[in-house]
CSV table of C-alpha atoms in Angstrom, one decimal:
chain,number,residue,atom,x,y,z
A,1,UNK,CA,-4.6,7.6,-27.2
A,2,UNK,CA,-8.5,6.9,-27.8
A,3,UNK,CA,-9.0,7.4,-23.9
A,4,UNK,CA,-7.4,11.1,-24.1
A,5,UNK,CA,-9.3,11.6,-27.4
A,6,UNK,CA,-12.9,10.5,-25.9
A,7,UNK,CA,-11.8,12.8,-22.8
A,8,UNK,CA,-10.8,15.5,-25.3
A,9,UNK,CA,-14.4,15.2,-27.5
A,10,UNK,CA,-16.4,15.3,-23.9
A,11,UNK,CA,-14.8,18.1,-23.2
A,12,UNK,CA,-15.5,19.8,-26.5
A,13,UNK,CA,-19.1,18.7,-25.8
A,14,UNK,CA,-19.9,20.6,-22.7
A,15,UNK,CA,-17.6,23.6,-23.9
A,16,UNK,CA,-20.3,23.9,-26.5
A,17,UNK,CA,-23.2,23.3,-24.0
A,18,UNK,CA,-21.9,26.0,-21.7
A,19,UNK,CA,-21.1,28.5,-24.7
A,20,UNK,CA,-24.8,28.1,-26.1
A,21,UNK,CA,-26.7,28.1,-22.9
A,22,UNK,CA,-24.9,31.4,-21.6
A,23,UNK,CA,-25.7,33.2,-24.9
A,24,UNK,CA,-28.5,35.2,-23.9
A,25,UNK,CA,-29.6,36.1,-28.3
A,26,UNK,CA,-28.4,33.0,-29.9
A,27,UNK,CA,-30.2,31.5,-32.9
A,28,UNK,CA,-30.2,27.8,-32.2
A,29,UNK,CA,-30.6,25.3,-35.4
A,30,UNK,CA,-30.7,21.9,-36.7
A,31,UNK,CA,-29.0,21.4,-40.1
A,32,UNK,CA,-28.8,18.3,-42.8
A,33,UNK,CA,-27.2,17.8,-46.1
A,34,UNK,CA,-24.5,16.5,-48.8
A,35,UNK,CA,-21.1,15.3,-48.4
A,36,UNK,CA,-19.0,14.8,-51.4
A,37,UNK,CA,-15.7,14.1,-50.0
A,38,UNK,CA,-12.4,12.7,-51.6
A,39,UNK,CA,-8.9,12.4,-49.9
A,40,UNK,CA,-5.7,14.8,-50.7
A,41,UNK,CA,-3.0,12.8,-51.7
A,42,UNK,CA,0.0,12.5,-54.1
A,43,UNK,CA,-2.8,11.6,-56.9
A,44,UNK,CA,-5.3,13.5,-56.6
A,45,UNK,CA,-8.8,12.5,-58.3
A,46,UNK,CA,-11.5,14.6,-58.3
A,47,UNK,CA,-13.4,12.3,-60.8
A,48,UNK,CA,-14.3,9.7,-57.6
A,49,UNK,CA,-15.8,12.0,-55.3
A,50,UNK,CA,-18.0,9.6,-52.2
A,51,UNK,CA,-21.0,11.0,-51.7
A,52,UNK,CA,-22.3,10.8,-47.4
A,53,UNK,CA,-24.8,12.4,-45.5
A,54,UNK,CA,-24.2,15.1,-42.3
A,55,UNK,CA,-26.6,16.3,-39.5
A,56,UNK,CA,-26.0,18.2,-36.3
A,57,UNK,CA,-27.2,21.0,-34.2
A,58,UNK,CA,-25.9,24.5,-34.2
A,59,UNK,CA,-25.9,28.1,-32.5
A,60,UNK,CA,-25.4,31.1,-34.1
A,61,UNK,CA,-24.3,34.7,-31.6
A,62,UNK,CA,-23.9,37.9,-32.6
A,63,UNK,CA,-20.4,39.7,-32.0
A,64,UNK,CA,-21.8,42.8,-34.0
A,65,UNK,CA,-25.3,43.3,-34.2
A,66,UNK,CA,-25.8,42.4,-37.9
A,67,UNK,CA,-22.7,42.5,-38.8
A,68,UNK,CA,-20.6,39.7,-37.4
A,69,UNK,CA,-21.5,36.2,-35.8
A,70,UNK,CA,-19.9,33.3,-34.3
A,71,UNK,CA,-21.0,30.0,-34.8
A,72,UNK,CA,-20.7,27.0,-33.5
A,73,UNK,CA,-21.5,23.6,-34.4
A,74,UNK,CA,-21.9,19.9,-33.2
A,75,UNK,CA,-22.8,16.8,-35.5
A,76,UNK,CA,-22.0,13.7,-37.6
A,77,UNK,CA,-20.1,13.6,-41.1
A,78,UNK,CA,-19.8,11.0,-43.3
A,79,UNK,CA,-16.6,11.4,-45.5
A,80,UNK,CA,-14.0,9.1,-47.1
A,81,UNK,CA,-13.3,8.7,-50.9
A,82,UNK,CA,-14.0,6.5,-53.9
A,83,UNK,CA,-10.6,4.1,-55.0
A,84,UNK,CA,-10.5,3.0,-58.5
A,85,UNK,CA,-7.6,0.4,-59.8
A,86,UNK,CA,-7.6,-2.8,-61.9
A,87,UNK,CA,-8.5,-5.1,-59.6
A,88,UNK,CA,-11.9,-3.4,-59.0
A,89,UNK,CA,-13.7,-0.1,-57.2
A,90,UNK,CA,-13.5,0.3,-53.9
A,91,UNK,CA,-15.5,3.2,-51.3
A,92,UNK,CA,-13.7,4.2,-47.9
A,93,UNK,CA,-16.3,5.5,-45.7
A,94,UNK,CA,-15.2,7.2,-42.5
A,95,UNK,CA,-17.7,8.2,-40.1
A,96,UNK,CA,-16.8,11.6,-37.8
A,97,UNK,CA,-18.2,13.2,-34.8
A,98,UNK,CA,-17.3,17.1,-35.9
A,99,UNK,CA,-16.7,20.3,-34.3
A,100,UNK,CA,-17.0,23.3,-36.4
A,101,UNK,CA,-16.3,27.5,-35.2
A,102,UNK,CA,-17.2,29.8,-37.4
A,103,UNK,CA,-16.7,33.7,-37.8
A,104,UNK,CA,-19.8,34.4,-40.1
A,105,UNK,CA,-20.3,38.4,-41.6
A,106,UNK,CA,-24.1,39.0,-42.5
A,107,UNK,CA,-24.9,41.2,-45.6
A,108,UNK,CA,-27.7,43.1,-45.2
A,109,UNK,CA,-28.7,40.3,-43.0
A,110,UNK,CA,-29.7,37.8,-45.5
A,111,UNK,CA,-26.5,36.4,-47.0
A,112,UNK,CA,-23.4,35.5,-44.8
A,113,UNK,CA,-20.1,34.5,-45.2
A,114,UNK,CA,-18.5,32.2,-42.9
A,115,UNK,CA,-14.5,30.9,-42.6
A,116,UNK,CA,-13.3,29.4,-39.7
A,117,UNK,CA,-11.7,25.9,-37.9
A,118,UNK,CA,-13.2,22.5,-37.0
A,119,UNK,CA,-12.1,19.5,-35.2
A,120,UNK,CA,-13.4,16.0,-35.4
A,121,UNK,CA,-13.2,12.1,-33.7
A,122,UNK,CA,-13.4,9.5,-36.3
A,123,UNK,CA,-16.2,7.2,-35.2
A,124,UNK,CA,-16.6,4.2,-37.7
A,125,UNK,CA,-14.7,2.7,-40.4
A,126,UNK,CA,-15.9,0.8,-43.4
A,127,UNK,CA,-14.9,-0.3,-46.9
A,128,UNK,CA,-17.3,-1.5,-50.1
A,129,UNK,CA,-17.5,-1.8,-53.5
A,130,UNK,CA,-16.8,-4.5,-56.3
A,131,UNK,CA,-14.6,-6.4,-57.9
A,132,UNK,CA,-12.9,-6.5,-61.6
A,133,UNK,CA,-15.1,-10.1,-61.8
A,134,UNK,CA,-18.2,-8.0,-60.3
A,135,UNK,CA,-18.3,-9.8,-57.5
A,136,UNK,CA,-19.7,-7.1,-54.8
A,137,UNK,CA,-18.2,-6.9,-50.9
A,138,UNK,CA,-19.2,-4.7,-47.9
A,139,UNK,CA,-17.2,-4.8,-44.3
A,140,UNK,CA,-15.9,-2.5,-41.5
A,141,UNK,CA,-12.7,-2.1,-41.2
A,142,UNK,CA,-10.5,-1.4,-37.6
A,143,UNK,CA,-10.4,2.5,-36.9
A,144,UNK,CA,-7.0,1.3,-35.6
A,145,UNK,CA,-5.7,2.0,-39.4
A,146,UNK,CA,-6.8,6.2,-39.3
A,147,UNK,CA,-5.9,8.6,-36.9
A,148,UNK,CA,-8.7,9.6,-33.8
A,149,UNK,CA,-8.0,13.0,-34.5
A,150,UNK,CA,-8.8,15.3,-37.9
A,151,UNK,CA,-8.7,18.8,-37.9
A,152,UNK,CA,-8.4,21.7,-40.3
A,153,UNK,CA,-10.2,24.6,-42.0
A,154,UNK,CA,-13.6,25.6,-43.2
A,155,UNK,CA,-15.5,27.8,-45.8
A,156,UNK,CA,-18.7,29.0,-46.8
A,157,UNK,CA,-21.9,30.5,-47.5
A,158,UNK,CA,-25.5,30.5,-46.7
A,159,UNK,CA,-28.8,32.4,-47.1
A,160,UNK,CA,-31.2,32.7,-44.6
A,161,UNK,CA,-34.8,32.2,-45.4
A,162,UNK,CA,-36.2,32.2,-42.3
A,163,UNK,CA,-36.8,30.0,-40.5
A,164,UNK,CA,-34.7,28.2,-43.0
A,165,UNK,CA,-31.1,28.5,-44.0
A,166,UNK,CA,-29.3,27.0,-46.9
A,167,UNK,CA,-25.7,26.5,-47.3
A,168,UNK,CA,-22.7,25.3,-48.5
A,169,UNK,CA,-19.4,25.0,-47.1
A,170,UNK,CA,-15.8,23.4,-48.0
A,171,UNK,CA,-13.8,21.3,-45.2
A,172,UNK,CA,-9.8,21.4,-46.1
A,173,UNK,CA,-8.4,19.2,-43.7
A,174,UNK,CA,-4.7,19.6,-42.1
A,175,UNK,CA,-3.9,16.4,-40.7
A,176,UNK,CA,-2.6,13.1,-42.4
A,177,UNK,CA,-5.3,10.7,-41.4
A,178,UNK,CA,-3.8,7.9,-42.5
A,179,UNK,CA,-2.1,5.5,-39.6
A,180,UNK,CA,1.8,5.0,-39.8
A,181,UNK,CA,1.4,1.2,-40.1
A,182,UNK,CA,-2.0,0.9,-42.5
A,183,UNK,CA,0.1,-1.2,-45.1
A,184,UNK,CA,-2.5,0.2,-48.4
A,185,UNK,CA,-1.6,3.6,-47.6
A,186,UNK,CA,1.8,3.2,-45.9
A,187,UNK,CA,4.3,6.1,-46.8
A,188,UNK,CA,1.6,8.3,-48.3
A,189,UNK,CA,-0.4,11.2,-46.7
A,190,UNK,CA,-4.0,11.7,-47.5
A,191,UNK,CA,-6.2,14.6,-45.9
A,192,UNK,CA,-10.2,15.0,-45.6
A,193,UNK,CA,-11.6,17.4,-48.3
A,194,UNK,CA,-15.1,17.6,-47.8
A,195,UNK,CA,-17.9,19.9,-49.8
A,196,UNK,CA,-21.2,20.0,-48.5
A,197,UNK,CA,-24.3,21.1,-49.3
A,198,UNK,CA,-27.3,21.6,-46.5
A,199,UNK,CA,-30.7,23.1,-45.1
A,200,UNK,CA,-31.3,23.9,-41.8
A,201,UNK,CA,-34.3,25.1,-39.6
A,202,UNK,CA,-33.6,27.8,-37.4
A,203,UNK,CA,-35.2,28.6,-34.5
């Protein structure tokens, strides 16, 4: 499974090398930000949003002269989600690799509207936090207990001040990341939901 997913994420990778290099008018970027990212599950909790960082590169080609543009995206995201009980706190933080394609409609080509898909490899595990008796702990944990695979939708704004561009944008995810035998979460499903926040410098 990891060997067709690292084939899979190549793959994606020169798909998105060949689509930016044959554009002949794309506006290429680099773009940073905010996560604040919890998990869907059967209790929700909004209240204990984890906080992570994303960067990446983009390209952005017009469809419809300034009207309608797709974009597409290659980067890191930190999500994962903030776990309180009586024992103690605990913070889940999953490292991805992420894909995102976007359909973005410019208006009166300074704000634009974006909605699309992404797909993403998990890359890193880890789990911190403290204890009732405030005792604090820190440790990766075995990417063994999530799925390889996330994907789902994605929505958003931005307004472009060139050269920069500021953002935000909402990742619903689809897929139950958690793995069949990962005894904490075992019988329950929990999906990425991820806001973010971000600049870029486009170029």
């Amino acid at each position: 499974m990891k060997h067709t997913m690292k084939t899979l994420t190549c793959v994606l990778i020169l798909g998105l090398m060949a689509f930016t290099t044959q554009a002949q008018e794309n506006a290429f970027g680099v773009r940073g930000g905010l996560n604040l990212s919890n998990f869907f599950t059967e209790n929700v909790n909004d209240k204990n949003l984890r906080s992570g960082l994303h960067f990446g590169v983009y390209s952005r080609s017009p469809l419809i002269d300034n009207l309608l543009y797709l974009q597409a995206g290659l980067g890191y995201s930190g999500k994962g989600a903030e776990i309180e009980g009586s024992s103690g706190q605990a913070e889940l933080g999953l490292g991805y690799l992420e894909l995102p394609f976007l359909a973005s409609v410019g208006i009166a080509d300074f704000l634009f509207i974006e909605g699309g898909a992404y797909a993403s490899y998990l890359l890193s595990a880890n789990v911190s936090g403290e204890t009732a008796g405030g005792s604090s702990f820190s440790d990766d944990i075995s990417t063994d207990n999530f799925k390889d695979f996330d994907y789902g939708l994605a929505v958003g704004a931005n307004t472009h001040l060139a050269p920069l561009v500021v953002g935000v944008r909402y990742y619903y995810g689809l897929q139950n990341i958690i793995a069949n035998d990962f005894a904490n979460f075992a019988g329950i499903e929990a999906r990425n939901s991820t806001f973010q926040v971000y600049v870029a410098f486009e170029f």
